[in-house]
PDB file of C-alpha atoms in Angstrom:
ATOM      1  CA  UNK U   1     134.834 191.360 124.711  1.00  0.00           C
ATOM      2  CA  UNK U   2     133.846 187.882 125.910  1.00  0.00           C
ATOM      3  CA  UNK U   3     135.505 184.977 124.076  1.00  0.00           C
ATOM      4  CA  UNK U   4     134.684 181.280 124.551  1.00  0.00           C
ATOM      5  CA  UNK U   5     137.694 178.952 124.707  1.00  0.00           C
ATOM      6  CA  UNK U   6     137.165 175.233 124.714  1.00  0.00           C
ATOM      7  CA  UNK U   7     137.029 171.952 122.703  1.00  0.00           C
ATOM      8  CA  UNK U   8     139.854 169.820 121.335  1.00  0.00           C
ATOM      9  CA  UNK U   9     141.996 172.876 120.488  1.00  0.00           C
ATOM     10  CA  UNK U  10     142.247 174.080 124.094  1.00  0.00           C
ATOM     11  CA  UNK U  11     143.284 172.235 127.271  1.00  0.00           C
ATOM     12  CA  UNK U  12     140.713 174.243 129.221  1.00  0.00           C
ATOM     13  CA  UNK U  13     137.133 175.434 128.982  1.00  0.00           C
ATOM     14  CA  UNK U  14     136.678 179.040 129.961  1.00  0.00           C
ATOM     15  CA  UNK U  15     135.398 182.465 129.004  1.00  0.00           C
ATOM     16  CA  UNK U  16     138.112 185.098 128.588  1.00  0.00           C
ATOM     17  CA  UNK U  17     137.344 188.803 128.918  1.00  0.00           C
ATOM     18  CA  UNK U  18     139.209 191.507 126.979  1.00  0.00           C
ATOM     19  CA  UNK U  19     138.897 195.270 126.707  1.00  0.00           C
ATOM     20  CA  UNK U  20     137.783 196.753 123.374  1.00  0.00           C
ATOM     21  CA  UNK U  21     141.493 197.483 122.800  1.00  0.00           C
ATOM     22  CA  UNK U  22     142.338 193.789 123.075  1.00  0.00           C
ATOM     23  CA  UNK U  23     143.817 193.903 126.598  1.00  0.00           C
ATOM     24  CA  UNK U  24     143.244 190.749 128.644  1.00  0.00           C
ATOM     25  CA  UNK U  25     141.177 191.508 131.758  1.00  0.00           C
ATOM     26  CA  UNK U  26     140.151 188.222 133.353  1.00  0.00           C
ATOM     27  CA  UNK U  27     138.756 184.773 132.684  1.00  0.00           C
ATOM     28  CA  UNK U  28     136.318 182.474 134.408  1.00  0.00           C
ATOM     29  CA  UNK U  29     134.943 178.970 134.071  1.00  0.00           C
ATOM     30  CA  UNK U  30     132.498 176.530 135.608  1.00  0.00           C
ATOM     31  CA  UNK U  31     133.042 172.915 136.559  1.00  0.00           C
ATOM     32  CA  UNK U  32     130.278 171.750 134.223  1.00  0.00           C
ATOM     33  CA  UNK U  33     131.631 173.520 131.134  1.00  0.00           C
ATOM     34  CA  UNK U  34     133.551 171.435 128.604  1.00  0.00           C
ATOM     35  CA  UNK U  35     133.208 172.937 125.126  1.00  0.00           C
ATOM     36  CA  UNK U  36     131.911 176.529 125.301  1.00  0.00           C
ATOM     37  CA  UNK U  37     131.144 177.869 121.846  1.00  0.00           C
ATOM     38  CA  UNK U  38     128.762 180.823 121.489  1.00  0.00           C
ATOM     39  CA  UNK U  39     128.501 183.902 123.696  1.00  0.00           C
ATOM     40  CA  UNK U  40     125.756 186.533 123.878  1.00  0.00           C
ATOM     41  CA  UNK U  41     125.150 189.438 126.255  1.00  0.00           C
ATOM     42  CA  UNK U  42     121.944 191.187 127.265  1.00  0.00           C
ATOM     43  CA  UNK U  43     122.328 193.812 129.981  1.00  0.00           C
ATOM     44  CA  UNK U  44     124.228 192.123 132.804  1.00  0.00           C
ATOM     45  CA  UNK U  45     123.289 188.649 131.583  1.00  0.00           C
ATOM     46  CA  UNK U  46     125.805 186.434 129.785  1.00  0.00           C
ATOM     47  CA  UNK U  47     124.655 183.343 127.887  1.00  0.00           C
ATOM     48  CA  UNK U  48     127.050 180.614 126.688  1.00  0.00           C
ATOM     49  CA  UNK U  49     126.385 177.539 124.544  1.00  0.00           C
ATOM     50  CA  UNK U  50     128.372 174.374 125.253  1.00  0.00           C
ATOM     51  CA  UNK U  51     128.462 171.831 122.428  1.00  0.00           C
ATOM     52  CA  UNK U  52     130.084 169.100 124.548  1.00  0.00           C
ATOM     53  CA  UNK U  53     127.467 169.047 127.326  1.00  0.00           C
ATOM     54  CA  UNK U  54     124.499 170.031 125.107  1.00  0.00           C
ATOM     55  CA  UNK U  55     123.588 172.963 127.311  1.00  0.00           C
ATOM     56  CA  UNK U  56     123.254 176.718 127.692  1.00  0.00           C
ATOM     57  CA  UNK U  57     124.798 178.472 130.688  1.00  0.00           C
ATOM     58  CA  UNK U  58     123.400 181.718 132.079  1.00  0.00           C
ATOM     59  CA  UNK U  59     125.891 183.804 134.075  1.00  0.00           C
ATOM     60  CA  UNK U  60     125.522 187.167 135.762  1.00  0.00           C
ATOM     61  CA  UNK U  61     128.135 189.705 134.671  1.00  0.00           C
ATOM     62  CA  UNK U  62     129.675 190.550 138.043  1.00  0.00           C
ATOM     63  CA  UNK U  63     133.023 190.206 139.778  1.00  0.00           C
ATOM     64  CA  UNK U  64     132.789 186.429 140.190  1.00  0.00           C
ATOM     65  CA  UNK U  65     130.404 185.718 137.247  1.00  0.00           C
ATOM     66  CA  UNK U  66     127.917 183.609 139.273  1.00  0.00           C
ATOM     67  CA  UNK U  67     125.988 180.913 137.446  1.00  0.00           C
ATOM     68  CA  UNK U  68     122.265 181.684 137.322  1.00  0.00           C
ATOM     69  CA  UNK U  69     121.078 178.636 135.401  1.00  0.00           C
ATOM     70  CA  UNK U  70     122.153 175.756 133.196  1.00  0.00           C
ATOM     71  CA  UNK U  71     119.576 174.320 130.816  1.00  0.00           C
ATOM     72  CA  UNK U  72     119.498 171.492 128.340  1.00  0.00           C
ATOM     73  CA  UNK U  73     120.653 167.943 127.687  1.00  0.00           C
ATOM     74  CA  UNK U  74     121.132 165.722 124.651  1.00  0.00           C
ATOM     75  CA  UNK U  75     118.050 164.996 122.566  1.00  0.00           C
ATOM     76  CA  UNK U  76     115.767 165.995 119.736  1.00  0.00           C
ATOM     77  CA  UNK U  77     112.800 167.223 121.761  1.00  0.00           C
ATOM     78  CA  UNK U  78     112.165 170.926 122.223  1.00  0.00           C
ATOM     79  CA  UNK U  79     114.318 172.144 125.112  1.00  0.00           C
ATOM     80  CA  UNK U  80     117.053 169.590 124.351  1.00  0.00           C
ATOM     81  CA  UNK U  81     120.068 170.005 122.084  1.00  0.00           C
ATOM     82  CA  UNK U  82     122.301 168.264 119.597  1.00  0.00           C
ATOM     83  CA  UNK U  83     125.350 170.486 119.062  1.00  0.00           C
ATOM     84  CA  UNK U  84     124.123 173.939 120.096  1.00  0.00           C
ATOM     85  CA  UNK U  85     126.395 176.346 118.237  1.00  0.00           C
ATOM     86  CA  UNK U  86     125.716 180.057 118.626  1.00  0.00           C
ATOM     87  CA  UNK U  87     123.114 182.310 120.120  1.00  0.00           C
ATOM     88  CA  UNK U  88     121.702 185.816 120.078  1.00  0.00           C
ATOM     89  CA  UNK U  89     119.406 187.774 122.379  1.00  0.00           C
ATOM     90  CA  UNK U  90     116.473 189.888 121.215  1.00  0.00           C
ATOM     91  CA  UNK U  91     115.579 193.308 122.574  1.00  0.00           C
ATOM     92  CA  UNK U  92     112.992 191.750 124.884  1.00  0.00           C
ATOM     93  CA  UNK U  93     115.494 189.227 126.263  1.00  0.00           C
ATOM     94  CA  UNK U  94     114.508 186.088 124.342  1.00  0.00           C
ATOM     95  CA  UNK U  95     117.478 183.814 123.622  1.00  0.00           C
ATOM     96  CA  UNK U  96     117.777 182.310 120.113  1.00  0.00           C
ATOM     97  CA  UNK U  97     120.035 179.233 119.754  1.00  0.00           C
ATOM     98  CA  UNK U  98     121.224 177.470 116.581  1.00  0.00           C
ATOM     99  CA  UNK U  99     121.380 173.675 116.702  1.00  0.00           C
ATOM    100  CA  UNK U 100     123.667 172.187 114.102  1.00  0.00           C
ATOM    101  CA  UNK U 101     122.514 168.555 114.072  1.00  0.00           C
ATOM    102  CA  UNK U 102     118.859 169.120 114.950  1.00  0.00           C
ATOM    103  CA  UNK U 103     118.669 171.591 112.047  1.00  0.00           C
ATOM    104  CA  UNK U 104     116.711 174.249 113.888  1.00  0.00           C
ATOM    105  CA  UNK U 105     116.707 177.426 115.945  1.00  0.00           C
ATOM    106  CA  UNK U 106     115.210 177.275 119.413  1.00  0.00           C
ATOM    107  CA  UNK U 107     113.934 180.295 121.331  1.00  0.00           C
ATOM    108  CA  UNK U 108     113.930 180.575 125.138  1.00  0.00           C
ATOM    109  CA  UNK U 109     112.861 183.332 127.494  1.00  0.00           C
ATOM    110  CA  UNK U 110     115.502 185.244 129.458  1.00  0.00           C
ATOM    111  CA  UNK U 111     115.473 182.552 132.181  1.00  0.00           C
ATOM    112  CA  UNK U 112     116.080 179.875 129.522  1.00  0.00           C
ATOM    113  CA  UNK U 113     112.566 178.480 130.044  1.00  0.00           C
ATOM    114  CA  UNK U 114     109.524 177.978 127.793  1.00  0.00           C
ATOM    115  CA  UNK U 115     111.427 176.801 124.694  1.00  0.00           C
ATOM    116  CA  UNK U 116     109.892 176.833 121.243  1.00  0.00           C
ATOM    117  CA  UNK U 117     111.148 176.391 117.699  1.00  0.00           C
ATOM    118  CA  UNK U 118     111.554 179.421 115.448  1.00  0.00           C
ATOM    119  CA  UNK U 119     110.016 177.513 112.533  1.00  0.00           C
ATOM    120  CA  UNK U 120     108.788 174.003 111.780  1.00  0.00           C
ATOM    121  CA  UNK U 121     110.925 173.962 108.631  1.00  0.00           C
ATOM    122  CA  UNK U 122     114.313 172.274 108.868  1.00  0.00           C
ATOM    123  CA  UNK U 123     117.265 174.675 108.625  1.00  0.00           C
ATOM    124  CA  UNK U 124     120.271 172.960 107.056  1.00  0.00           C
ATOM    125  CA  UNK U 125     123.150 172.876 109.577  1.00  0.00           C
ATOM    126  CA  UNK U 126     122.728 176.360 111.105  1.00  0.00           C
ATOM    127  CA  UNK U 127     125.967 177.770 112.480  1.00  0.00           C
ATOM    128  CA  UNK U 128     125.513 181.373 113.560  1.00  0.00           C
ATOM    129  CA  UNK U 129     122.606 183.732 114.190  1.00  0.00           C
ATOM    130  CA  UNK U 130     122.086 187.493 114.410  1.00  0.00           C
ATOM    131  CA  UNK U 131     118.975 189.525 115.155  1.00  0.00           C
ATOM    132  CA  UNK U 132     117.623 192.879 114.097  1.00  0.00           C
ATOM    133  CA  UNK U 133     114.468 194.474 115.459  1.00  0.00           C
ATOM    134  CA  UNK U 134     112.380 192.817 112.733  1.00  0.00           C
ATOM    135  CA  UNK U 135     114.401 189.930 111.344  1.00  0.00           C
ATOM    136  CA  UNK U 136     116.398 186.822 112.234  1.00  0.00           C
ATOM    137  CA  UNK U 137     119.501 186.051 110.126  1.00  0.00           C
ATOM    138  CA  UNK U 138     120.713 182.435 110.210  1.00  0.00           C
ATOM    139  CA  UNK U 139     124.004 181.345 108.610  1.00  0.00           C
ATOM    140  CA  UNK U 140     124.208 177.754 107.334  1.00  0.00           C
ATOM    141  CA  UNK U 141     127.519 176.268 106.281  1.00  0.00           C
ATOM    142  CA  UNK U 142     126.408 173.293 104.152  1.00  0.00           C
ATOM    143  CA  UNK U 143     124.720 175.388 101.470  1.00  0.00           C
ATOM    144  CA  UNK U 144     126.720 178.541 102.291  1.00  0.00           C
ATOM    145  CA  UNK U 145     123.486 180.437 102.721  1.00  0.00           C
ATOM    146  CA  UNK U 146     122.019 183.110 104.968  1.00  0.00           C
ATOM    147  CA  UNK U 147     118.315 182.574 105.607  1.00  0.00           C
ATOM    148  CA  UNK U 148     116.254 185.504 106.863  1.00  0.00           C
ATOM    149  CA  UNK U 149     113.126 184.957 108.978  1.00  0.00           C
ATOM    150  CA  UNK U 150     110.660 187.142 110.798  1.00  0.00           C
ATOM    151  CA  UNK U 151     110.647 186.748 114.581  1.00  0.00           C
ATOM    152  CA  UNK U 152     107.378 184.850 114.106  1.00  0.00           C
ATOM    153  CA  UNK U 153     109.250 182.236 112.041  1.00  0.00           C
ATOM    154  CA  UNK U 154     108.163 183.202 108.535  1.00  0.00           C
ATOM    155  CA  UNK U 155     110.929 182.683 105.991  1.00  0.00           C
ATOM    156  CA  UNK U 156     111.367 186.040 104.252  1.00  0.00           C
ATOM    157  CA  UNK U 157     114.244 185.393 101.875  1.00  0.00           C
ATOM    158  CA  UNK U 158     117.391 183.356 101.396  1.00  0.00           C
ATOM    159  CA  UNK U 159     120.655 184.869 100.260  1.00  0.00           C
ATOM    160  CA  UNK U 160     121.885 182.234  97.829  1.00  0.00           C
ATOM    161  CA  UNK U 161     123.159 184.607  95.191  1.00  0.00           C
ATOM    162  CA  UNK U 162     126.005 183.581  92.899  1.00  0.00           C
ATOM    163  CA  UNK U 163     128.266 185.977  94.784  1.00  0.00           C
ATOM    164  CA  UNK U 164     127.737 184.286  98.134  1.00  0.00           C
ATOM    165  CA  UNK U 165     127.912 180.735  96.752  1.00  0.00           C
ATOM    166  CA  UNK U 166     131.047 181.301  94.687  1.00  0.00           C
ATOM    167  CA  UNK U 167     132.962 183.452  97.143  1.00  0.00           C
ATOM    168  CA  UNK U 168     132.506 181.534 100.426  1.00  0.00           C
ATOM    169  CA  UNK U 169     133.761 178.007 101.089  1.00  0.00           C
ATOM    170  CA  UNK U 170     133.076 177.317 104.781  1.00  0.00           C
ATOM    171  CA  UNK U 171     131.334 180.155 106.669  1.00  0.00           C
ATOM    172  CA  UNK U 172     130.896 179.576 110.382  1.00  0.00           C
ATOM    173  CA  UNK U 173     130.530 183.037 111.991  1.00  0.00           C
ATOM    174  CA  UNK U 174     129.145 186.346 110.819  1.00  0.00           C
ATOM    175  CA  UNK U 175     127.984 189.732 112.041  1.00  0.00           C
ATOM    176  CA  UNK U 176     125.890 192.592 110.684  1.00  0.00           C
ATOM    177  CA  UNK U 177     126.896 196.230 110.430  1.00  0.00           C
ATOM    178  CA  UNK U 178     124.527 199.183 110.798  1.00  0.00           C
ATOM    179  CA  UNK U 179     123.481 198.887 107.136  1.00  0.00           C
ATOM    180  CA  UNK U 180     122.856 195.137 107.616  1.00  0.00           C
ATOM    181  CA  UNK U 181     125.806 194.266 105.406  1.00  0.00           C
ATOM    182  CA  UNK U 182     126.871 190.704 106.178  1.00  0.00           C
ATOM    183  CA  UNK U 183     130.455 190.190 107.408  1.00  0.00           C
ATOM    184  CA  UNK U 184     131.479 186.515 107.215  1.00  0.00           C
ATOM    185  CA  UNK U 185     134.550 184.648 108.440  1.00  0.00           C
ATOM    186  CA  UNK U 186     135.464 182.135 105.729  1.00  0.00           C
ATOM    187  CA  UNK U 187     137.357 179.451 107.609  1.00  0.00           C
ATOM    188  CA  UNK U 188     139.178 177.646 104.785  1.00  0.00           C
ATOM    189  CA  UNK U 189     140.122 180.678 102.666  1.00  0.00           C
ATOM    190  CA  UNK U 190     141.573 182.573 105.677  1.00  0.00           C
ATOM    191  CA  UNK U 191     139.632 185.708 104.817  1.00  0.00           C
ATOM    192  CA  UNK U 192     136.838 187.966 106.021  1.00  0.00           C
ATOM    193  CA  UNK U 193     134.250 188.697 103.337  1.00  0.00           C
ATOM    194  CA  UNK U 194     131.675 191.463 103.351  1.00  0.00           C
ATOM    195  CA  UNK U 195     128.411 191.194 101.414  1.00  0.00           C
ATOM    196  CA  UNK U 196     125.432 193.463 100.944  1.00  0.00           C
ATOM    197  CA  UNK U 197     122.146 192.388 102.542  1.00  0.00           C
ATOM    198  CA  UNK U 198     121.228 191.119  99.059  1.00  0.00           C
ATOM    199  CA  UNK U 199     124.219 188.758  99.087  1.00  0.00           C
ATOM    200  CA  UNK U 200     126.538 190.612  96.692  1.00  0.00           C
ATOM    201  CA  UNK U 201     130.251 190.723  97.542  1.00  0.00           C
ATOM    202  CA  UNK U 202     131.533 194.179  98.556  1.00  0.00           C
ATOM    203  CA  UNK U 203     135.109 193.461  99.598  1.00  0.00           C
ATOM    204  CA  UNK U 204     137.498 190.927 101.137  1.00  0.00           C
ATOM    205  CA  UNK U 205     139.801 191.458 104.129  1.00  0.00           C
ATOM    206  CA  UNK U 206     143.087 189.727 104.858  1.00  0.00           C
ATOM    207  CA  UNK U 207     144.880 186.695 103.485  1.00  0.00           C
ATOM    208  CA  UNK U 208     146.324 183.498 104.820  1.00  0.00           C
ATOM    209  CA  UNK U 209     149.291 183.929 107.162  1.00  0.00           C
ATOM    210  CA  UNK U 210     150.474 184.640 110.687  1.00  0.00           C
ATOM    211  CA  UNK U 211     151.379 188.338 110.469  1.00  0.00           C
ATOM    212  CA  UNK U 212     149.146 191.200 111.652  1.00  0.00           C
ATOM    213  CA  UNK U 213     146.257 191.625 109.232  1.00  0.00           C
ATOM    214  CA  UNK U 214     146.512 187.998 108.133  1.00  0.00           C
ATOM    215  CA  UNK U 215     144.334 185.111 109.269  1.00  0.00           C
ATOM    216  CA  UNK U 216     144.716 181.413 109.881  1.00  0.00           C
ATOM    217  CA  UNK U 217     141.297 179.783 110.234  1.00  0.00           C
ATOM    218  CA  UNK U 218     139.312 182.891 111.247  1.00  0.00           C
ATOM    219  CA  UNK U 219     136.360 182.114 113.466  1.00  0.00           C
ATOM    220  CA  UNK U 220     134.622 184.548 115.800  1.00  0.00           C
ATOM    221  CA  UNK U 221     133.541 188.000 114.627  1.00  0.00           C
ATOM    222  CA  UNK U 222     132.059 190.996 116.408  1.00  0.00           C
ATOM    223  CA  UNK U 223     131.539 194.706 115.857  1.00  0.00           C
ATOM    224  CA  UNK U 224     132.144 197.042 118.795  1.00  0.00           C
ATOM    225  CA  UNK U 225     129.910 200.047 119.469  1.00  0.00           C
ATOM    226  CA  UNK U 226     132.552 202.118 117.665  1.00  0.00           C
ATOM    227  CA  UNK U 227     132.167 199.733 114.684  1.00  0.00           C
ATOM    228  CA  UNK U 228     135.645 198.313 115.003  1.00  0.00           C
ATOM    229  CA  UNK U 229     135.775 194.744 113.716  1.00  0.00           C
ATOM    230  CA  UNK U 230     137.078 192.092 116.121  1.00  0.00           C
ATOM    231  CA  UNK U 231     138.339 188.835 114.563  1.00  0.00           C
ATOM    232  CA  UNK U 232     139.436 185.716 116.431  1.00  0.00           C
ATOM    233  CA  UNK U 233     141.613 183.211 114.573  1.00  0.00           C
ATOM    234  CA  UNK U 234     144.230 180.583 115.412  1.00  0.00           C
ATOM    235  CA  UNK U 235     147.395 182.106 113.849  1.00  0.00           C
ATOM    236  CA  UNK U 236     149.591 179.343 115.331  1.00  0.00           C
ATOM    237  CA  UNK U 237     147.814 179.963 118.641  1.00  0.00           C
ATOM    238  CA  UNK U 238     144.833 181.985 119.774  1.00  0.00           C
ATOM    239  CA  UNK U 239     144.877 185.386 118.081  1.00  0.00           C
ATOM    240  CA  UNK U 240     142.566 188.374 118.523  1.00  0.00           C
ATOM    241  CA  UNK U 241     142.836 191.205 116.001  1.00  0.00           C
ATOM    242  CA  UNK U 242     140.943 194.495 115.981  1.00  0.00           C
ATOM    243  CA  UNK U 243     140.466 196.509 112.814  1.00  0.00           C
ATOM    244  CA  UNK U 244     139.511 200.182 112.592  1.00  0.00           C
ATOM    245  CA  UNK U 245     136.029 201.282 111.584  1.00  0.00           C
ATOM    246  CA  UNK U 246     134.817 199.760 108.342  1.00  0.00           C
TER     247      UNK U 246
END
């Protein structure tokens, strides 16, 4: 498990590495990192967005995590960023990046070159992104919506059902299970909420608090290969919780 730590809540900017059981293994940083946010892995390649320096870092997963490339700077042109948030990597190695204030998703090749926009349509404050073989899921917090696109950029559907709108207040991270159910961390309600791919609420996990099984501002989410759910929240300090198979 690779977790980005940085911004005003942390006195450092680094990537921490944990086992799937939650055991701390190591951490690393780079002198140019300031506010690492999103993390994605493809093979032995690790990609990290940094909202403070408007860049993407490409590291090799090895003993010393060498930096392969750093791309990006502030701007609105393709290849530049304004608050890059999260990212995902396709099966062929393309890197998809959400940009919160440029209202778009950019796509790069595995070397972070040849950028292009997923679609010419504006995407309202995109936060997180996940990929399937055929589709691109983009979570937006302003309208509490998940937009679904083809990899060619065609908008296929938008999950703006009453269930999603009424049950989520401020979604910032999500993941997909094997059935493409949508698992969302709802920051202000201190809960994890699970929806069908049609946007209908299935169940809610947790409640506000600092005890095991409770959340205080839940943020990052991930599913392990064993389908255990990993949740990162503040809980007075940094807290990583792992839940058994859903």
